[in-house]
Amino acid sequence: MSECGGRGGGNSSSSSDDAEDEGGGGGGSAGSGSFSPAPAGASSAGRLRRGLRGASLMARRRPELLCGAVALGCALLVALKFTCSRAKDVIIPAKPPVSFFSSRSPVLDLFQGQLDYAEHVRRDSEVVLLFFYAPWCGQSMAARSEIEQAASQLSDQVLFVAINCWWNQGKCRRQKHFFHFPVIHLYHRSFGPIEYKGPMSAVYIEKFVRRVMKPLLYIPSQSELLDFLSNYEPGVLGYFEFSGSPQPPGYLTFFTSALLSLKKERERESARANAQAGEEGQRERETQNLKQAPGSELSA
């Protein structure tokens, strides 16, 4: 067996290849003194062939290395296939939700996000408060006891319904797209929703609900009329004769207009509160910038 690197003549393929690599293509005889440089492509191809021949010789001399490399490659392929086939088992399905309110609570807890049932009970009730929550949300947890306190005071007049709007299999999550939690919507018969954006305190929530329950101020006497004109400006007065009918002509329209006015008033209050919070934040940022400015008297 001829070894790699021989330069003489003969019929060996390895000898002829070496002669080709070093003689620039094998055009002249071995005894000639001329030498022509090989092109770069041919030199690279020669180095590649020599590397392959070296690897082949090494495999023939030490076959255990080749067997080890093949066995290692097969083991890696099997491990990769097993990992990919088991990847789907890594995904753990979410645990089913549990009640957010206790069974003794005056609040109806739809902890599986049953928005369709909430709409059903809303249509059958006169005044309904919907409390949309996320069970992981700290604000929702803090407001839970406040909602229960307000519900205990108004449960005989108002239906309080809590809906888990985070459960990914519930209709609430699929149909509502809230950017924060909790969210409170109040309905009066077919009118609504009126969103509550005040403090999450039982006192303020109860006050808000009572205001929506009675958006009209009834004035049964002339003295109370004078008191109204003295203390409420602007105001809208409507005169209705209730002796013949509990809902005289035009009363329902007047009542709905009062609810609409209340809703717009709440929206204006929320806009003012947001604007005030924005101004306070801007002032705070300006103060911080002054403190950080070099040479400022406020800087530490």
PDB file of N, CA and C in Angstrom, residues 77 96 125 138 153 182 228:
ATOM      1  N   LEU A  77     -28.866  12.355  17.313  1.00  0.00           N
ATOM      2  CA  LEU A  77     -30.110  12.385  16.526  1.00  0.00           C
ATOM      3  C   LEU A  77     -31.269  11.792  17.310  1.00  0.00           C
ATOM      4  N   PRO A  96     -58.332  25.208  36.186  1.00  0.00           N
ATOM      5  CA  PRO A  96     -59.671  25.816  36.124  1.00  0.00           C
ATOM      6  C   PRO A  96     -59.833  26.854  37.214  1.00  0.00           C
ATOM      7  N   SER A 125     -83.475  42.234  35.666  1.00  0.00           N
ATOM      8  CA  SER A 125     -83.357  43.016  36.899  1.00  0.00           C
ATOM      9  C   SER A 125     -83.445  44.498  36.569  1.00  0.00           C
ATOM     10  N   GLY A 138     -54.088  42.573  41.971  1.00  0.00           N
ATOM     11  CA  GLY A 138     -54.098  43.084  43.331  1.00  0.00           C
ATOM     12  C   GLY A 138     -55.207  44.082  43.575  1.00  0.00           C
ATOM     13  N   GLN A 153     -75.371  46.420  51.672  1.00  0.00           N
ATOM     14  CA  GLN A 153     -76.251  47.549  51.948  1.00  0.00           C
ATOM     15  C   GLN A 153     -77.360  47.705  50.905  1.00  0.00           C
ATOM     16  N   PRO A 182     -59.929  46.387  38.344  1.00  0.00           N
ATOM     17  CA  PRO A 182     -61.287  45.960  37.991  1.00  0.00           C
ATOM     18  C   PRO A 182     -62.041  47.045  37.218  1.00  0.00           C
ATOM     19  N   PHE A 228     -85.126  74.036  45.754  1.00  0.00           N
ATOM     20  CA  PHE A 228     -84.423  73.496  44.585  1.00  0.00           C
ATOM     21  C   PHE A 228     -83.901  74.632  43.715  1.00  0.00           C
TER      22      PHE A 228
END
